[in-house]
GROMACS .gro file of C-alpha atoms in nm:
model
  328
    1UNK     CA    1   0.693  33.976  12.503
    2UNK     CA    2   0.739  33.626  12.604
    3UNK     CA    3   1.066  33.455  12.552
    4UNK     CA    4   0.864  33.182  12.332
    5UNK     CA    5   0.679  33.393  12.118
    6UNK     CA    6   1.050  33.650  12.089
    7UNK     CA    7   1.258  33.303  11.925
    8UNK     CA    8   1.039  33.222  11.729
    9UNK     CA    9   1.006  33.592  11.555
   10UNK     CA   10   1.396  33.526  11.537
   11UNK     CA   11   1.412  33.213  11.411
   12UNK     CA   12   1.148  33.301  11.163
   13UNK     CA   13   1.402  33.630  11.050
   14UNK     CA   14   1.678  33.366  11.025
   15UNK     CA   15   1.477  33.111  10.797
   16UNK     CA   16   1.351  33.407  10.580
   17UNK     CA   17   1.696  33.546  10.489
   18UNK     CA   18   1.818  33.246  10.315
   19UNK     CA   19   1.481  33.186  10.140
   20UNK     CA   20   1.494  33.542  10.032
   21UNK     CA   21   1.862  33.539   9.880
   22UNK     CA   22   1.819  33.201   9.719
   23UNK     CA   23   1.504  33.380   9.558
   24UNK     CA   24   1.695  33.659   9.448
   25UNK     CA   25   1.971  33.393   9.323
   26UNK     CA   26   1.767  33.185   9.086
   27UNK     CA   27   1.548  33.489   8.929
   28UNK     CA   28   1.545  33.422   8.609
   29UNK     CA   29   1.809  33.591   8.341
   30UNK     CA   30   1.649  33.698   7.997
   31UNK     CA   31   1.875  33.729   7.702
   32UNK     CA   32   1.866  34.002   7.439
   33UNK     CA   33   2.073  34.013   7.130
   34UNK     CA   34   2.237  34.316   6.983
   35UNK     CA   35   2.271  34.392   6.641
   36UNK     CA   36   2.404  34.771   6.582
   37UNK     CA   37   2.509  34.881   6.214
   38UNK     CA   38   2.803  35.069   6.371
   39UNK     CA   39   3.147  34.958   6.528
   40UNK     CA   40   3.176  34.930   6.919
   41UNK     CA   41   3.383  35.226   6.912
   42UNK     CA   42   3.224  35.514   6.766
   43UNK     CA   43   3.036  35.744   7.000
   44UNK     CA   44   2.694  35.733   6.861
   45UNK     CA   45   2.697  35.346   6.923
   46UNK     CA   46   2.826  35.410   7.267
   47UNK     CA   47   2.533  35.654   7.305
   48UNK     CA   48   2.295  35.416   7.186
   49UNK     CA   49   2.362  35.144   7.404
   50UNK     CA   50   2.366  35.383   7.781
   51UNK     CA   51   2.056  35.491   7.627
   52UNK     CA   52   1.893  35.160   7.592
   53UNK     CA   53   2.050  34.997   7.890
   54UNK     CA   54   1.925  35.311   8.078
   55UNK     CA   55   1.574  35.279   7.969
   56UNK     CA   56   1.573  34.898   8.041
   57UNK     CA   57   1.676  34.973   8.410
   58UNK     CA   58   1.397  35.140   8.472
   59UNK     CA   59   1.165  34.935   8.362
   60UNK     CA   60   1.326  34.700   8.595
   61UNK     CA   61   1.557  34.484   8.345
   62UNK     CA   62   1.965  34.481   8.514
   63UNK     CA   63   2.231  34.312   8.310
   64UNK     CA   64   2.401  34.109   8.536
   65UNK     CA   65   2.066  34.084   8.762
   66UNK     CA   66   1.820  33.954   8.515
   67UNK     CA   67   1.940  34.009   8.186
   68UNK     CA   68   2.201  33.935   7.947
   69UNK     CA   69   2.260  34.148   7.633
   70UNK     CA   70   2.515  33.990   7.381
   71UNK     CA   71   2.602  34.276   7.074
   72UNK     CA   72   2.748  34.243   6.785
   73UNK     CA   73   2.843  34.529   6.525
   74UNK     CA   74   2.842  34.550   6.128
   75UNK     CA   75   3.008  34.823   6.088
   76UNK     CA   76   2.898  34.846   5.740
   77UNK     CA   77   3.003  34.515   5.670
   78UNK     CA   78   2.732  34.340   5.493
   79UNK     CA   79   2.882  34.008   5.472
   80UNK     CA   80   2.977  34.045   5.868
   81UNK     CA   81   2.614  34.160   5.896
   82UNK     CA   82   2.445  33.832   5.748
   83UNK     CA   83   2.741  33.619   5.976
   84UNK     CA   84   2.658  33.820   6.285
   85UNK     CA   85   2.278  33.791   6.246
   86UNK     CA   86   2.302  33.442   6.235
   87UNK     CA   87   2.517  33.419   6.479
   88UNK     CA   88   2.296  33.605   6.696
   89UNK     CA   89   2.020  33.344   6.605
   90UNK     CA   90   2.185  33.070   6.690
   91UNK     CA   91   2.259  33.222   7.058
   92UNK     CA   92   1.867  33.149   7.096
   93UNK     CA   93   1.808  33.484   7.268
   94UNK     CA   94   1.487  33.611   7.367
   95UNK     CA   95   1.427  33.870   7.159
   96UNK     CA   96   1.688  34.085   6.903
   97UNK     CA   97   1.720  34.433   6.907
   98UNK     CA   98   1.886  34.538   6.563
   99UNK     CA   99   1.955  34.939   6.484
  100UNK     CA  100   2.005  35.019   6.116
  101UNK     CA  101   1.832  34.928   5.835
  102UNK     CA  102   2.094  34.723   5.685
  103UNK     CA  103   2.080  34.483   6.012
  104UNK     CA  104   1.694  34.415   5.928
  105UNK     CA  105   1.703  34.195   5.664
  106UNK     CA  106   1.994  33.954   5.759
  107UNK     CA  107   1.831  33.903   6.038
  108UNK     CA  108   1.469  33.880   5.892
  109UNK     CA  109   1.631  33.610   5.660
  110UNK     CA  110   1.830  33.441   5.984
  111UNK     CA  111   1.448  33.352   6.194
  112UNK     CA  112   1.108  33.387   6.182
  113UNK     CA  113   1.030  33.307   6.497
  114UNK     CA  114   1.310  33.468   6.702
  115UNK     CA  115   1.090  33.832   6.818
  116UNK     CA  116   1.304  34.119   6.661
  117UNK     CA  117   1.256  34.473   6.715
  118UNK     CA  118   1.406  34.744   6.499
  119UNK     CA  119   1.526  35.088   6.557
  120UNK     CA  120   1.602  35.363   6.320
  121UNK     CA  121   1.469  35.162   5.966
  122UNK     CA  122   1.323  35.371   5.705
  123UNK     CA  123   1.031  35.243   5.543
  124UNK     CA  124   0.958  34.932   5.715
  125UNK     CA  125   0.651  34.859   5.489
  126UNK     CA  126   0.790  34.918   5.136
  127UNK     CA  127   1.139  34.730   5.286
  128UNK     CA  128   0.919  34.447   5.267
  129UNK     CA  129   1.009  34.392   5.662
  130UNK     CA  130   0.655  34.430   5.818
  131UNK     CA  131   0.282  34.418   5.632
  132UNK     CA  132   0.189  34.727   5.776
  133UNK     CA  133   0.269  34.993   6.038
  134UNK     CA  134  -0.074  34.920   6.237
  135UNK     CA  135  -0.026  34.525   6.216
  136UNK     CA  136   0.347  34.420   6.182
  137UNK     CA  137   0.244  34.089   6.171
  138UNK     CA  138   0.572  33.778   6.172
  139UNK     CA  139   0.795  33.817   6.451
  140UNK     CA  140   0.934  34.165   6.389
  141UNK     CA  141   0.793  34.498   6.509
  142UNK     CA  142   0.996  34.836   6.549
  143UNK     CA  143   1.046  35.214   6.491
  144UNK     CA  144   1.061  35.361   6.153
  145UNK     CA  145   1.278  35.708   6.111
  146UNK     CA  146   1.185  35.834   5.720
  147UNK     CA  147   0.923  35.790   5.500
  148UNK     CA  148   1.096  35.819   5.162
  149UNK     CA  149   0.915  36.125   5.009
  150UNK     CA  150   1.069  36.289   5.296
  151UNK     CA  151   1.398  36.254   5.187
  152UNK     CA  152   1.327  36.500   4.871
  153UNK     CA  153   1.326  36.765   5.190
  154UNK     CA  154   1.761  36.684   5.173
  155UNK     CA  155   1.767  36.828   4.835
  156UNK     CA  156   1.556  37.156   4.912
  157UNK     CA  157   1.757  37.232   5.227
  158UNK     CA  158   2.110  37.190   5.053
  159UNK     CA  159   1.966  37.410   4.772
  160UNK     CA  160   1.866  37.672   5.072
  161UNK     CA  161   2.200  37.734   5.214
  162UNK     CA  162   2.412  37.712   4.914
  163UNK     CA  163   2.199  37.828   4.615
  164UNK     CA  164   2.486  37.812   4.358
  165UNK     CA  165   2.432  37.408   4.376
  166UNK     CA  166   2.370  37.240   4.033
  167UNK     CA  167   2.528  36.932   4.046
  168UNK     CA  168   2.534  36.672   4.398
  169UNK     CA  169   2.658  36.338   4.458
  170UNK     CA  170   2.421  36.113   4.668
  171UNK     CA  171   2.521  35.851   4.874
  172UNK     CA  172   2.314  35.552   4.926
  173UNK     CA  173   2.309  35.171   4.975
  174UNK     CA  174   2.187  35.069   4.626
  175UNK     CA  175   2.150  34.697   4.799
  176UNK     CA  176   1.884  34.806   5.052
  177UNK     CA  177   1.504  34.932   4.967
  178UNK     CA  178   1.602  35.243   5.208
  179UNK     CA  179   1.910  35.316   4.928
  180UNK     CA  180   1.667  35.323   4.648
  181UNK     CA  181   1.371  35.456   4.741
  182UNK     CA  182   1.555  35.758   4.926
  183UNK     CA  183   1.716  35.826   4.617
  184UNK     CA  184   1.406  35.824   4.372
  185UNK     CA  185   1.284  36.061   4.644
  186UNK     CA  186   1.560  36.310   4.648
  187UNK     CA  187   1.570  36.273   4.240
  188UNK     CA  188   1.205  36.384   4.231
  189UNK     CA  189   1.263  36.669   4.391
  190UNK     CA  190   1.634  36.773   4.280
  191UNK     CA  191   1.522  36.783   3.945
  192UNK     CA  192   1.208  37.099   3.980
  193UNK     CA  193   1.541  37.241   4.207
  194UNK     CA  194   1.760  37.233   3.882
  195UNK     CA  195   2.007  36.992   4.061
  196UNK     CA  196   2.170  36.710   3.909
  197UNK     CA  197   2.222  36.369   4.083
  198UNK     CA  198   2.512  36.145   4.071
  199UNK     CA  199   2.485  35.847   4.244
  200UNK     CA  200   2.761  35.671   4.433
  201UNK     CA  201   2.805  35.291   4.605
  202UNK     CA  202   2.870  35.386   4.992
  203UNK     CA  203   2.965  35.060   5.080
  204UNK     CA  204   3.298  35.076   4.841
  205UNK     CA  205   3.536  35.347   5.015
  206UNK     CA  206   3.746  35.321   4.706
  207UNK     CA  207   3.470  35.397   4.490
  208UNK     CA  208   3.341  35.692   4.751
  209UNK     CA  209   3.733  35.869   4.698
  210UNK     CA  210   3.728  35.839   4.333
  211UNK     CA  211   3.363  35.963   4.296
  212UNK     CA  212   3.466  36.298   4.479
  213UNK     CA  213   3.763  36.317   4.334
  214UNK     CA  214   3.606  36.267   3.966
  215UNK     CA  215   3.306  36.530   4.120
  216UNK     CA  216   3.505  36.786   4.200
  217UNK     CA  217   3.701  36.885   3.883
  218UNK     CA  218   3.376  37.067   3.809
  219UNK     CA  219   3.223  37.325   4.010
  220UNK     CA  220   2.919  37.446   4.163
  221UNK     CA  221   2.876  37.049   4.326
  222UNK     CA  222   2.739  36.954   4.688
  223UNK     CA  223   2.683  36.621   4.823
  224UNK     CA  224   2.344  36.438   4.978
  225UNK     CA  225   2.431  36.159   5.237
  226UNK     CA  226   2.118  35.893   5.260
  227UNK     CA  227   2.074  35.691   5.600
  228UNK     CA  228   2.092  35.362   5.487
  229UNK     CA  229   2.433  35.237   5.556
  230UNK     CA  230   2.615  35.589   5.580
  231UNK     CA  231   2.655  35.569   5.896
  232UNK     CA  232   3.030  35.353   5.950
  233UNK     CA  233   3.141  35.612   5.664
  234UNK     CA  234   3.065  35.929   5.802
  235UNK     CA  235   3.389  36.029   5.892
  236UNK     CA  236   3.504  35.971   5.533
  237UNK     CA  237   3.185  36.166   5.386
  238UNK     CA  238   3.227  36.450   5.601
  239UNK     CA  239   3.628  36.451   5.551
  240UNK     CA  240   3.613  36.489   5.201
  241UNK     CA  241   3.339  36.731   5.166
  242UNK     CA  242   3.604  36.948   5.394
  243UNK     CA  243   3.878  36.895   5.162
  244UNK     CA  244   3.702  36.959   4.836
  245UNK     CA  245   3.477  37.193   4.958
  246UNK     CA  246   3.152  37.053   4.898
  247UNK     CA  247   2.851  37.183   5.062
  248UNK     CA  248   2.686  36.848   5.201
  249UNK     CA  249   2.382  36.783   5.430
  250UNK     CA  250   2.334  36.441   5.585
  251UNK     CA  251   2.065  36.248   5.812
  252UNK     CA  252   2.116  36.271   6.166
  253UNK     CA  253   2.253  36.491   6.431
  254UNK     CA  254   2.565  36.310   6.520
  255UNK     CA  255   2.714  36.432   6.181
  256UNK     CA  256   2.707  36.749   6.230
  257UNK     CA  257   2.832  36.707   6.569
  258UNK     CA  258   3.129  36.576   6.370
  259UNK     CA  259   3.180  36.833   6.141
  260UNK     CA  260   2.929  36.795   5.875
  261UNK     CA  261   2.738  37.117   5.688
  262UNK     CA  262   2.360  37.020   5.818
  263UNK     CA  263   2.175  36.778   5.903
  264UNK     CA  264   1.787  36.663   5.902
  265UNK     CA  265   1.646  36.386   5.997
  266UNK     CA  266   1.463  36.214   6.327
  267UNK     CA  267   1.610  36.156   6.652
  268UNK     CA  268   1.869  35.854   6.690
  269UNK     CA  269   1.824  35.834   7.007
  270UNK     CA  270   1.478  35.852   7.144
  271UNK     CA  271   1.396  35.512   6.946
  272UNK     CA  272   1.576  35.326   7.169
  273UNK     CA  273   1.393  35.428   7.507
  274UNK     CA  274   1.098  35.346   7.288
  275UNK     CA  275   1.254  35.026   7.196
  276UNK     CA  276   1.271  34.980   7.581
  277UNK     CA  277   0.956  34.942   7.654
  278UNK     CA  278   0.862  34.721   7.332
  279UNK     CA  279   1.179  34.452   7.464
  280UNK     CA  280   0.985  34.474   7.789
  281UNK     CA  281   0.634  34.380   7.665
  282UNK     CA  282   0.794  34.138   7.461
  283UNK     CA  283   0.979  33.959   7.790
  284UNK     CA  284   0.644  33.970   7.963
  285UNK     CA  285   0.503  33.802   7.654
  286UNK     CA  286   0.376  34.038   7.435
  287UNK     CA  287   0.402  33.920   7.069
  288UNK     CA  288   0.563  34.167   6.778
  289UNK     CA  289   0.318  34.092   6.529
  290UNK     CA  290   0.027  34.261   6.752
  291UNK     CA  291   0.267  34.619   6.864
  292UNK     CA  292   0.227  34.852   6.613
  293UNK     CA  293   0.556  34.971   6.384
  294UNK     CA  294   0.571  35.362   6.547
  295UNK     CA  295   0.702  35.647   6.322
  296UNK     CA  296   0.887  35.956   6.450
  297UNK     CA  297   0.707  36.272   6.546
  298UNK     CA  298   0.943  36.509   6.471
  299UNK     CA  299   1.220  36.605   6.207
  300UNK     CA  300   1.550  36.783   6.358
  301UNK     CA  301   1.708  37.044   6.155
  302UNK     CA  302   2.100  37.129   6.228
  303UNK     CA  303   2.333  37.351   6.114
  304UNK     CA  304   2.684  37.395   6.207
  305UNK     CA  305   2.815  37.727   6.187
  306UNK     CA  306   3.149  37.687   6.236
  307UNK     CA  307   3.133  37.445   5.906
  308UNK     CA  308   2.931  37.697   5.736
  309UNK     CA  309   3.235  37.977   5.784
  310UNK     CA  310   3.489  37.739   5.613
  311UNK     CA  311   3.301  37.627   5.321
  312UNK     CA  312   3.271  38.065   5.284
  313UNK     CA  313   2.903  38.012   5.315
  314UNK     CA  314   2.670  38.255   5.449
  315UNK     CA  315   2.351  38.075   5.593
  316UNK     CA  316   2.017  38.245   5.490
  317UNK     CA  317   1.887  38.428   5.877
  318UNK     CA  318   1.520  38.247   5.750
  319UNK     CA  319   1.694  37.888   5.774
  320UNK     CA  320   1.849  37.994   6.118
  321UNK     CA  321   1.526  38.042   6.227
  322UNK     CA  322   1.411  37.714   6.165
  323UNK     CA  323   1.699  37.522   6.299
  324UNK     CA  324   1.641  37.340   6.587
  325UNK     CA  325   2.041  37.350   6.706
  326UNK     CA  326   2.295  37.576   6.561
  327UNK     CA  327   2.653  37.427   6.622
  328UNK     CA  328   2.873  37.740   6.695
   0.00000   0.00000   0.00000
């Protein structure tokens, strides 16, 4: 090679590097709020947020690279819920990812323009937060995890693996769609099972401890947990149904990995590698109102054994068989 043609490979390496960091330097940041329904500190948030973050890294999205997420956490707060969703808002972010159904509709009220996609909502349609599930339409656009005639399905199981129920508490959000309509659902059902419903506010912990307390000086009782805004209370839910006895099935896995009876309900986690790739489209401009609302594809049934024993409750070998974890 000549010594002419070899500098000026060199000094075309040298003038390249620069150009390529400075690149690299000035790629362009995208910002995604955070609204979660539980605190910061409780493991299935935790879980929920490696989950996403994971899923957004391989799409190619880095925070600290080229992307910003700013979160903020109800915690079953609804007043903190309408202050953080505005909040969030005002922030200007790119698109909101909010997980509960009692983040929706702050933030639904908070922007109609801001793109907002939601994870883990029941009932999206009859919530009044989309038109449909094939055409969201508006800037919102999500993942759905109950239809409420499913929710009847909480009533037949508890009846299943403790037969001598007649009388159950349910625990709902009677502020949110999700809190009534669940309830109506379990009701419709409940009643051809011979069980009658007593209804309790799950936003008042007060209220929750005299309700059980009141409950209990009766026999033969169990206890429904709803989704919508259980969550930030489970620990008090499943607690008490310890202390008092009370055989209790609840939504999601994550409760029975804390101690609670059984569970049913759809994944918690999968929605948000789902959400993913929805945030994604939506960076590369994609608009909500054209990605259709997706519904689960499959209900999880666990039990917890260990629960089971305490409570003196023998579980039926025909609902083992259809549990898709048993908790030993």
């Amino acid at each position: 090679m000549k010594r002419r043609d070899f500098l000026g490979i060199v000094s075309g390496a040298v003038v390249a590097g620069p150009i390529a960091v400075r690149a690299q330097q000035s790629e362009r940041v995208r910002f995604i709020g955070m609204l979660n329904a539980l605190e910061s500190d409780d493991p299935e948030a935790q879980a929920r947020a490696a989950v996403f973050e994971q899923a957004l890294r391989q799409l190619g999205w880095v925070v600290g690279r080229n992307l910003k997420i700013e979160v903020r956490q109800i915690g079953g707060d609804a007043d903190r819920g309408r202050s953080d969703a505005a909040e969030l808002v005002a922030l200007t972010p790119d698109v909101i990812v909010t997980i509960g159904s009692a983040a929706v509709g702050p933030l639904q009220q908070a922007t109609r323009t801001v793109p907002i996609v939601f994870v883990n909502a029941p009932d999206p349609v009859g919530a009044g937060f989309v038109q449909s599930m094939a055409r969201p339409g508006g800037n919102i656009t999500g993942f759905s995890n109950f239809e409420y005639s499913m929710s009847g399905k909480w009533a037949e199981l508890l009846k299943q693996i403790a037969p001598n129920v007649t009388r159950a508490l349910v625990f709902r959000d009677p502020a949110t769609a999700a809190g009534i309509g669940q309830f109506a659902a379990v009701r419709s059902v409940a009643q051809n099972l011979g069980i009658e419903l007593t209804p309790v506010n799950v936003r008042d912990t007060d209220e929750i401890e005299r309700s059980v307390a009141a409950f209990t000086r009766s026999g033969s009782g169990g206890m429904i947990v709803t989704s919508g805004g259980t969550g930030s209370r489970r620990k008090l839910l499943i607690g008490l149904a310890s202390r008092h006895k009370l055989p209790s099935i609840y939504p999601y896995r994550y409760y029975a990995v804390d101690g609670g009876l059984m569970t049913y309900g759809a994944n918690t986690l999968d929605p948000l590698r789902r959400a993913a790739g929805y945030v994604d489209r939506i960076l590369k401009g994609e608009k909500p109102a054209d990605m259709p609302v997706q519904a689960p594809t499959k209900y999880e049934l666990i039990i917890n054994l260990k629960t089971a024993k305490a409570l003196g409750l023998t579980v039926p070998q025909s609902l083992l068989a259809t549990a898709d974890e048993v908790i030993e």
